[in-house]
Short mmCIF file of N, CA and C in Angstrom, two decimals:
data_model
loop_
_atom_site.label_atom_id
_atom_site.label_comp_id
_atom_site.label_asym_id
_atom_site.label_seq_id
_atom_site.Cartn_x
_atom_site.Cartn_y
_atom_site.Cartn_z
N UNK A 1 -41.44 34.00 2.26
CA UNK A 1 -41.77 32.62 2.02
C UNK A 1 -40.48 31.84 1.70
N UNK A 2 -40.26 30.78 2.43
CA UNK A 2 -39.06 29.97 2.26
C UNK A 2 -39.30 28.91 1.18
N UNK A 3 -38.36 28.81 0.27
CA UNK A 3 -38.48 27.77 -0.76
C UNK A 3 -37.48 26.66 -0.44
N UNK A 4 -37.91 25.46 -0.70
CA UNK A 4 -37.06 24.30 -0.46
C UNK A 4 -36.02 24.19 -1.58
N UNK A 5 -34.79 23.92 -1.22
CA UNK A 5 -33.78 23.73 -2.28
C UNK A 5 -34.09 22.45 -3.05
N UNK A 6 -33.68 22.41 -4.30
CA UNK A 6 -33.86 21.21 -5.10
C UNK A 6 -32.77 20.23 -4.70
N UNK A 7 -33.15 19.25 -3.88
CA UNK A 7 -32.16 18.34 -3.32
C UNK A 7 -31.50 17.48 -4.39
N UNK A 8 -32.24 17.08 -5.41
CA UNK A 8 -31.64 16.26 -6.47
C UNK A 8 -30.55 17.03 -7.20
N UNK A 9 -30.80 18.30 -7.50
CA UNK A 9 -29.79 19.12 -8.17
C UNK A 9 -28.56 19.32 -7.28
N UNK A 10 -28.81 19.59 -6.00
CA UNK A 10 -27.70 19.81 -5.07
C UNK A 10 -26.84 18.56 -4.93
N UNK A 11 -27.48 17.41 -4.80
CA UNK A 11 -26.73 16.16 -4.67
C UNK A 11 -25.99 15.83 -5.97
N UNK A 12 -26.64 16.04 -7.10
CA UNK A 12 -25.99 15.77 -8.39
C UNK A 12 -24.79 16.69 -8.59
N UNK A 13 -24.93 17.95 -8.21
CA UNK A 13 -23.82 18.89 -8.34
C UNK A 13 -22.64 18.50 -7.47
N UNK A 14 -22.93 18.15 -6.22
CA UNK A 14 -21.86 17.73 -5.31
C UNK A 14 -21.23 16.43 -5.82
N UNK A 15 -22.06 15.51 -6.31
CA UNK A 15 -21.53 14.24 -6.83
C UNK A 15 -20.58 14.50 -8.00
N UNK A 16 -20.91 15.46 -8.85
CA UNK A 16 -20.04 15.78 -9.99
C UNK A 16 -18.68 16.29 -9.52
N UNK A 17 -18.68 17.12 -8.49
CA UNK A 17 -17.42 17.62 -7.94
C UNK A 17 -16.62 16.47 -7.35
N UNK A 18 -17.28 15.61 -6.57
CA UNK A 18 -16.58 14.47 -5.97
C UNK A 18 -16.01 13.56 -7.06
N UNK A 19 -16.81 13.26 -8.08
CA UNK A 19 -16.33 12.41 -9.17
C UNK A 19 -15.11 13.01 -9.88
N UNK A 20 -15.07 14.34 -9.97
CA UNK A 20 -13.93 14.99 -10.61
C UNK A 20 -12.65 14.80 -9.80
N UNK A 21 -12.77 14.42 -8.54
CA UNK A 21 -11.61 14.21 -7.68
C UNK A 21 -11.13 12.76 -7.67
N UNK A 22 -11.85 11.87 -8.38
CA UNK A 22 -11.42 10.47 -8.46
C UNK A 22 -10.03 10.40 -9.10
N UNK A 23 -9.19 9.46 -8.65
CA UNK A 23 -7.86 9.31 -9.26
C UNK A 23 -7.94 9.13 -10.78
N UNK A 24 -8.94 8.40 -11.25
CA UNK A 24 -9.09 8.17 -12.70
C UNK A 24 -9.39 9.45 -13.46
N UNK A 25 -9.87 10.48 -12.75
CA UNK A 25 -10.18 11.76 -13.39
C UNK A 25 -9.13 12.82 -13.06
N UNK A 26 -8.00 12.38 -12.53
CA UNK A 26 -6.90 13.29 -12.26
C UNK A 26 -6.97 14.02 -10.94
N UNK A 27 -7.79 13.52 -10.01
CA UNK A 27 -7.87 14.15 -8.69
C UNK A 27 -6.50 14.23 -8.04
N UNK A 28 -6.16 15.41 -7.54
CA UNK A 28 -4.85 15.65 -6.95
C UNK A 28 -4.93 15.58 -5.43
N UNK A 29 -4.36 14.53 -4.82
CA UNK A 29 -4.43 14.39 -3.37
C UNK A 29 -3.69 15.49 -2.60
N UNK A 30 -2.81 16.22 -3.30
CA UNK A 30 -2.11 17.32 -2.64
C UNK A 30 -2.97 18.57 -2.57
N UNK A 31 -4.00 18.65 -3.43
CA UNK A 31 -4.81 19.86 -3.52
C UNK A 31 -6.25 19.69 -3.06
N UNK A 32 -6.68 18.44 -2.78
CA UNK A 32 -8.08 18.19 -2.50
C UNK A 32 -8.25 17.16 -1.40
N UNK A 33 -9.05 17.50 -0.41
CA UNK A 33 -9.38 16.56 0.68
C UNK A 33 -10.04 15.30 0.12
N UNK A 34 -11.00 15.48 -0.79
CA UNK A 34 -11.71 14.34 -1.37
C UNK A 34 -10.74 13.47 -2.15
N UNK A 35 -9.90 14.07 -2.97
CA UNK A 35 -8.92 13.31 -3.74
C UNK A 35 -7.98 12.56 -2.80
N UNK A 36 -7.61 13.19 -1.69
CA UNK A 36 -6.73 12.53 -0.71
C UNK A 36 -7.40 11.28 -0.14
N UNK A 37 -8.68 11.40 0.27
CA UNK A 37 -9.40 10.24 0.80
C UNK A 37 -9.51 9.14 -0.26
N UNK A 38 -9.86 9.53 -1.47
CA UNK A 38 -9.99 8.54 -2.54
C UNK A 38 -8.65 7.89 -2.88
N UNK A 39 -7.59 8.67 -2.85
CA UNK A 39 -6.25 8.15 -3.13
C UNK A 39 -5.83 7.13 -2.06
N UNK A 40 -6.21 7.38 -0.81
CA UNK A 40 -5.86 6.46 0.28
C UNK A 40 -6.64 5.16 0.19
N UNK A 41 -7.78 5.18 -0.48
CA UNK A 41 -8.57 3.97 -0.66
C UNK A 41 -9.73 3.84 0.33
N UNK A 42 -10.49 2.75 0.17
CA UNK A 42 -11.70 2.57 0.96
C UNK A 42 -11.52 2.66 2.47
N UNK A 43 -10.43 2.14 3.00
CA UNK A 43 -10.27 2.21 4.46
C UNK A 43 -10.36 3.63 4.98
N UNK A 44 -9.82 4.59 4.24
CA UNK A 44 -9.82 5.99 4.68
C UNK A 44 -11.23 6.57 4.70
N UNK A 45 -11.98 6.43 3.59
CA UNK A 45 -13.30 7.05 3.59
C UNK A 45 -14.32 6.23 4.39
N UNK A 46 -14.13 4.92 4.49
CA UNK A 46 -15.05 4.13 5.31
C UNK A 46 -14.87 4.45 6.79
N UNK A 47 -13.64 4.70 7.20
CA UNK A 47 -13.39 5.13 8.58
C UNK A 47 -14.10 6.45 8.85
N UNK A 48 -14.03 7.39 7.90
CA UNK A 48 -14.71 8.68 8.06
C UNK A 48 -16.22 8.50 8.15
N UNK A 49 -16.78 7.58 7.37
CA UNK A 49 -18.22 7.34 7.44
C UNK A 49 -18.59 6.84 8.84
N UNK A 50 -17.81 5.94 9.38
CA UNK A 50 -18.06 5.45 10.74
C UNK A 50 -17.98 6.56 11.77
N UNK A 51 -16.97 7.40 11.65
CA UNK A 51 -16.82 8.53 12.58
C UNK A 51 -18.01 9.48 12.48
N UNK A 52 -18.40 9.80 11.26
CA UNK A 52 -19.51 10.74 11.06
C UNK A 52 -20.82 10.16 11.55
N UNK A 53 -21.04 8.86 11.35
CA UNK A 53 -22.26 8.22 11.86
C UNK A 53 -22.33 8.33 13.38
N UNK A 54 -21.20 8.12 14.04
CA UNK A 54 -21.14 8.25 15.49
C UNK A 54 -21.44 9.69 15.91
N UNK A 55 -20.93 10.66 15.16
CA UNK A 55 -21.18 12.06 15.49
C UNK A 55 -22.64 12.43 15.29
N UNK A 56 -23.32 11.81 14.33
CA UNK A 56 -24.76 12.03 14.16
C UNK A 56 -25.49 11.54 15.41
N UNK A 57 -25.14 10.35 15.86
CA UNK A 57 -25.78 9.79 17.05
C UNK A 57 -25.55 10.70 18.26
N UNK A 58 -24.33 11.16 18.43
CA UNK A 58 -24.02 12.02 19.59
C UNK A 58 -24.78 13.34 19.51
N UNK A 59 -24.85 13.94 18.33
CA UNK A 59 -25.57 15.21 18.17
C UNK A 59 -27.06 15.01 18.44
N UNK A 60 -27.61 13.89 17.99
CA UNK A 60 -29.03 13.61 18.22
C UNK A 60 -29.30 13.39 19.71
N UNK A 61 -28.42 12.66 20.37
CA UNK A 61 -28.58 12.45 21.82
C UNK A 61 -28.49 13.78 22.56
N UNK A 62 -27.57 14.64 22.16
CA UNK A 62 -27.47 15.97 22.77
C UNK A 62 -28.75 16.76 22.55
N UNK A 63 -29.30 16.69 21.34
CA UNK A 63 -30.54 17.41 21.02
C UNK A 63 -31.69 16.92 21.88
N UNK A 64 -31.69 15.64 22.22
CA UNK A 64 -32.73 15.08 23.09
C UNK A 64 -32.71 15.72 24.48
N UNK A 65 -31.56 16.24 24.87
CA UNK A 65 -31.40 16.83 26.20
C UNK A 65 -31.17 18.34 26.13
N UNK A 66 -31.77 18.97 25.13
CA UNK A 66 -31.74 20.42 25.05
C UNK A 66 -30.61 21.00 24.22
N UNK A 67 -29.79 20.15 23.61
CA UNK A 67 -28.69 20.64 22.78
C UNK A 67 -29.20 21.25 21.48
N UNK A 68 -28.31 21.85 20.76
CA UNK A 68 -28.62 22.53 19.50
C UNK A 68 -28.97 21.52 18.41
N UNK A 69 -30.22 21.55 17.95
CA UNK A 69 -30.67 20.61 16.92
C UNK A 69 -29.97 20.85 15.58
N UNK A 70 -29.49 22.05 15.35
CA UNK A 70 -28.81 22.31 14.08
C UNK A 70 -27.52 21.49 13.96
N UNK A 71 -26.97 21.04 15.08
CA UNK A 71 -25.78 20.19 15.02
C UNK A 71 -26.10 18.83 14.39
N UNK A 72 -27.35 18.39 14.53
CA UNK A 72 -27.76 17.14 13.88
C UNK A 72 -27.66 17.33 12.36
N UNK A 73 -28.15 18.45 11.87
CA UNK A 73 -28.09 18.75 10.43
C UNK A 73 -26.63 18.79 9.98
N UNK A 74 -25.79 19.47 10.73
CA UNK A 74 -24.37 19.60 10.39
C UNK A 74 -23.71 18.23 10.29
N UNK A 75 -23.97 17.38 11.28
CA UNK A 75 -23.33 16.06 11.30
C UNK A 75 -23.90 15.14 10.21
N UNK A 76 -25.21 15.23 9.95
CA UNK A 76 -25.78 14.43 8.86
C UNK A 76 -25.19 14.88 7.52
N UNK A 77 -24.98 16.18 7.36
CA UNK A 77 -24.35 16.67 6.13
C UNK A 77 -22.96 16.04 5.96
N UNK A 78 -22.19 15.98 7.04
CA UNK A 78 -20.87 15.33 6.96
C UNK A 78 -21.00 13.85 6.60
N UNK A 79 -21.99 13.18 7.20
CA UNK A 79 -22.20 11.76 6.91
C UNK A 79 -22.58 11.56 5.45
N UNK A 80 -23.52 12.36 4.96
CA UNK A 80 -23.92 12.24 3.56
C UNK A 80 -22.74 12.51 2.64
N UNK A 81 -21.96 13.55 2.95
CA UNK A 81 -20.82 13.91 2.12
C UNK A 81 -19.84 12.74 2.00
N UNK A 82 -19.48 12.16 3.12
CA UNK A 82 -18.52 11.06 3.09
C UNK A 82 -19.13 9.81 2.45
N UNK A 83 -20.43 9.62 2.61
CA UNK A 83 -21.10 8.51 1.94
C UNK A 83 -21.09 8.71 0.43
N UNK A 84 -21.19 9.96 0.00
CA UNK A 84 -21.13 10.25 -1.43
C UNK A 84 -19.75 9.96 -2.01
N UNK A 85 -18.73 10.12 -1.20
CA UNK A 85 -17.37 9.75 -1.64
C UNK A 85 -17.33 8.25 -1.89
N UNK A 86 -17.94 7.47 -0.99
CA UNK A 86 -18.00 6.01 -1.19
C UNK A 86 -18.78 5.68 -2.45
N UNK A 87 -19.91 6.34 -2.67
CA UNK A 87 -20.70 6.09 -3.88
C UNK A 87 -19.83 6.32 -5.12
N UNK A 88 -19.13 7.44 -5.15
CA UNK A 88 -18.30 7.76 -6.32
C UNK A 88 -17.22 6.70 -6.52
N UNK A 89 -16.60 6.28 -5.45
CA UNK A 89 -15.55 5.26 -5.53
C UNK A 89 -16.07 3.98 -6.18
N UNK A 90 -17.31 3.62 -5.85
CA UNK A 90 -17.89 2.38 -6.36
C UNK A 90 -18.70 2.58 -7.65
N UNK A 91 -18.54 3.77 -8.26
CA UNK A 91 -19.19 4.02 -9.53
C UNK A 91 -20.70 4.23 -9.43
N UNK A 92 -21.16 4.66 -8.27
CA UNK A 92 -22.59 4.88 -8.04
C UNK A 92 -22.86 6.37 -7.88
N UNK A 93 -24.14 6.72 -7.94
CA UNK A 93 -24.55 8.12 -7.85
C UNK A 93 -25.66 8.28 -6.81
N UNK A 94 -25.83 9.50 -6.30
CA UNK A 94 -26.96 9.74 -5.38
C UNK A 94 -28.30 9.32 -5.99
N UNK A 95 -28.44 9.44 -7.29
CA UNK A 95 -29.69 9.04 -7.96
C UNK A 95 -29.98 7.56 -7.74
N UNK A 96 -28.93 6.75 -7.59
CA UNK A 96 -29.13 5.32 -7.32
C UNK A 96 -29.77 5.12 -5.95
N UNK A 97 -29.34 5.91 -4.98
CA UNK A 97 -29.90 5.84 -3.63
C UNK A 97 -31.34 6.35 -3.64
N UNK A 98 -31.57 7.45 -4.35
CA UNK A 98 -32.92 8.01 -4.44
C UNK A 98 -33.86 7.00 -5.10
N UNK A 99 -33.39 6.33 -6.15
CA UNK A 99 -34.21 5.31 -6.82
C UNK A 99 -34.56 4.18 -5.86
N UNK A 100 -33.62 3.78 -5.02
CA UNK A 100 -33.88 2.72 -4.04
C UNK A 100 -34.90 3.19 -3.01
N UNK A 101 -34.78 4.42 -2.56
CA UNK A 101 -35.76 4.96 -1.61
C UNK A 101 -37.15 5.03 -2.24
N UNK A 102 -37.20 5.42 -3.50
CA UNK A 102 -38.48 5.48 -4.21
C UNK A 102 -39.07 4.08 -4.38
N UNK A 103 -38.21 3.10 -4.63
CA UNK A 103 -38.68 1.72 -4.76
C UNK A 103 -39.35 1.27 -3.46
N UNK A 104 -38.79 1.71 -2.34
CA UNK A 104 -39.32 1.31 -1.03
C UNK A 104 -40.56 2.10 -0.61
N UNK A 105 -40.81 3.23 -1.26
CA UNK A 105 -41.93 4.08 -0.88
C UNK A 105 -43.23 3.30 -0.96
N UNK A 106 -44.06 3.46 0.05
CA UNK A 106 -45.34 2.77 0.08
C UNK A 106 -45.26 1.36 0.63
N UNK A 107 -44.05 0.91 0.91
CA UNK A 107 -43.86 -0.43 1.48
C UNK A 107 -43.50 -0.23 2.95
N UNK A 108 -44.11 -0.99 3.81
CA UNK A 108 -43.77 -0.83 5.23
C UNK A 108 -42.34 -1.30 5.44
N UNK A 109 -41.70 -0.72 6.43
CA UNK A 109 -40.33 -1.11 6.74
C UNK A 109 -40.24 -2.59 7.11
N UNK A 110 -41.26 -3.08 7.81
CA UNK A 110 -41.26 -4.49 8.20
C UNK A 110 -41.40 -5.39 6.97
N UNK A 111 -42.24 -4.98 6.03
CA UNK A 111 -42.42 -5.73 4.80
C UNK A 111 -41.13 -5.75 3.99
N UNK A 112 -40.48 -4.59 3.88
CA UNK A 112 -39.23 -4.48 3.11
C UNK A 112 -38.15 -5.35 3.73
N UNK A 113 -38.06 -5.35 5.06
CA UNK A 113 -37.05 -6.14 5.74
C UNK A 113 -37.32 -7.64 5.54
N UNK A 114 -38.57 -8.05 5.62
CA UNK A 114 -38.92 -9.46 5.42
C UNK A 114 -38.59 -9.89 3.99
N UNK A 115 -38.89 -9.04 3.02
CA UNK A 115 -38.58 -9.34 1.62
C UNK A 115 -37.08 -9.50 1.41
N UNK A 116 -36.31 -8.63 2.07
CA UNK A 116 -34.85 -8.71 1.96
C UNK A 116 -34.35 -10.04 2.52
N UNK A 117 -34.91 -10.49 3.65
CA UNK A 117 -34.49 -11.76 4.26
C UNK A 117 -34.80 -12.93 3.34
N UNK A 118 -35.97 -12.91 2.69
CA UNK A 118 -36.33 -13.97 1.75
C UNK A 118 -35.32 -14.02 0.60
N UNK A 119 -34.96 -12.84 0.06
CA UNK A 119 -34.00 -12.79 -1.04
C UNK A 119 -32.63 -13.30 -0.59
N UNK A 120 -32.23 -12.98 0.64
CA UNK A 120 -30.94 -13.46 1.15
C UNK A 120 -30.95 -14.98 1.28
N UNK A 121 -32.06 -15.55 1.79
CA UNK A 121 -32.16 -17.01 1.92
C UNK A 121 -32.11 -17.68 0.55
N UNK A 122 -32.80 -17.09 -0.44
CA UNK A 122 -32.79 -17.64 -1.78
C UNK A 122 -31.38 -17.62 -2.35
N UNK A 123 -30.66 -16.53 -2.13
CA UNK A 123 -29.29 -16.42 -2.62
C UNK A 123 -28.39 -17.46 -1.96
N UNK A 124 -28.57 -17.68 -0.66
CA UNK A 124 -27.78 -18.68 0.06
C UNK A 124 -28.07 -20.10 -0.45
N UNK A 125 -29.36 -20.38 -0.70
CA UNK A 125 -29.70 -21.72 -1.17
C UNK A 125 -29.17 -21.95 -2.58
N UNK A 126 -29.10 -20.90 -3.39
CA UNK A 126 -28.55 -21.02 -4.75
C UNK A 126 -27.04 -21.31 -4.69
N UNK A 127 -26.36 -20.76 -3.69
CA UNK A 127 -24.93 -21.02 -3.54
C UNK A 127 -24.69 -22.50 -3.20
N UNK A 128 -25.60 -23.07 -2.39
CA UNK A 128 -25.47 -24.46 -2.00
C UNK A 128 -25.74 -25.41 -3.16
N UNK A 129 -26.52 -24.98 -4.15
CA UNK A 129 -26.85 -25.81 -5.30
C UNK A 129 -25.71 -25.91 -6.29
N UNK A 130 -24.94 -24.81 -6.47
CA UNK A 130 -23.89 -24.83 -7.49
C UNK A 130 -22.68 -25.59 -7.11
#
């Protein structure tokens, strides 16, 4: 019988390692890939996120035509990993993303998107008032 890993624990553990590599926590760019990306700044890790997102798309397209579906998992893992570096840089945690997903649960995607547009319009109109 296969048991599902506790994803919250796994993400929290990985987040703790990534946070330990932040420059403010003494991350050594000579000894750590994560510390190196963080030391280089947002352009470095944001570029990696873009590359990994493209690789997810390519792996998924390959899987549609008989390619190895496990490559989708591999590429999504890379995307999540690099996204977690961005979260750490901005002082956020995977739990913040999970909370947002839970907030959206039970709401249709169309409803959520419409609500977001209303909030954006309200924010824009408030800028015009000040």
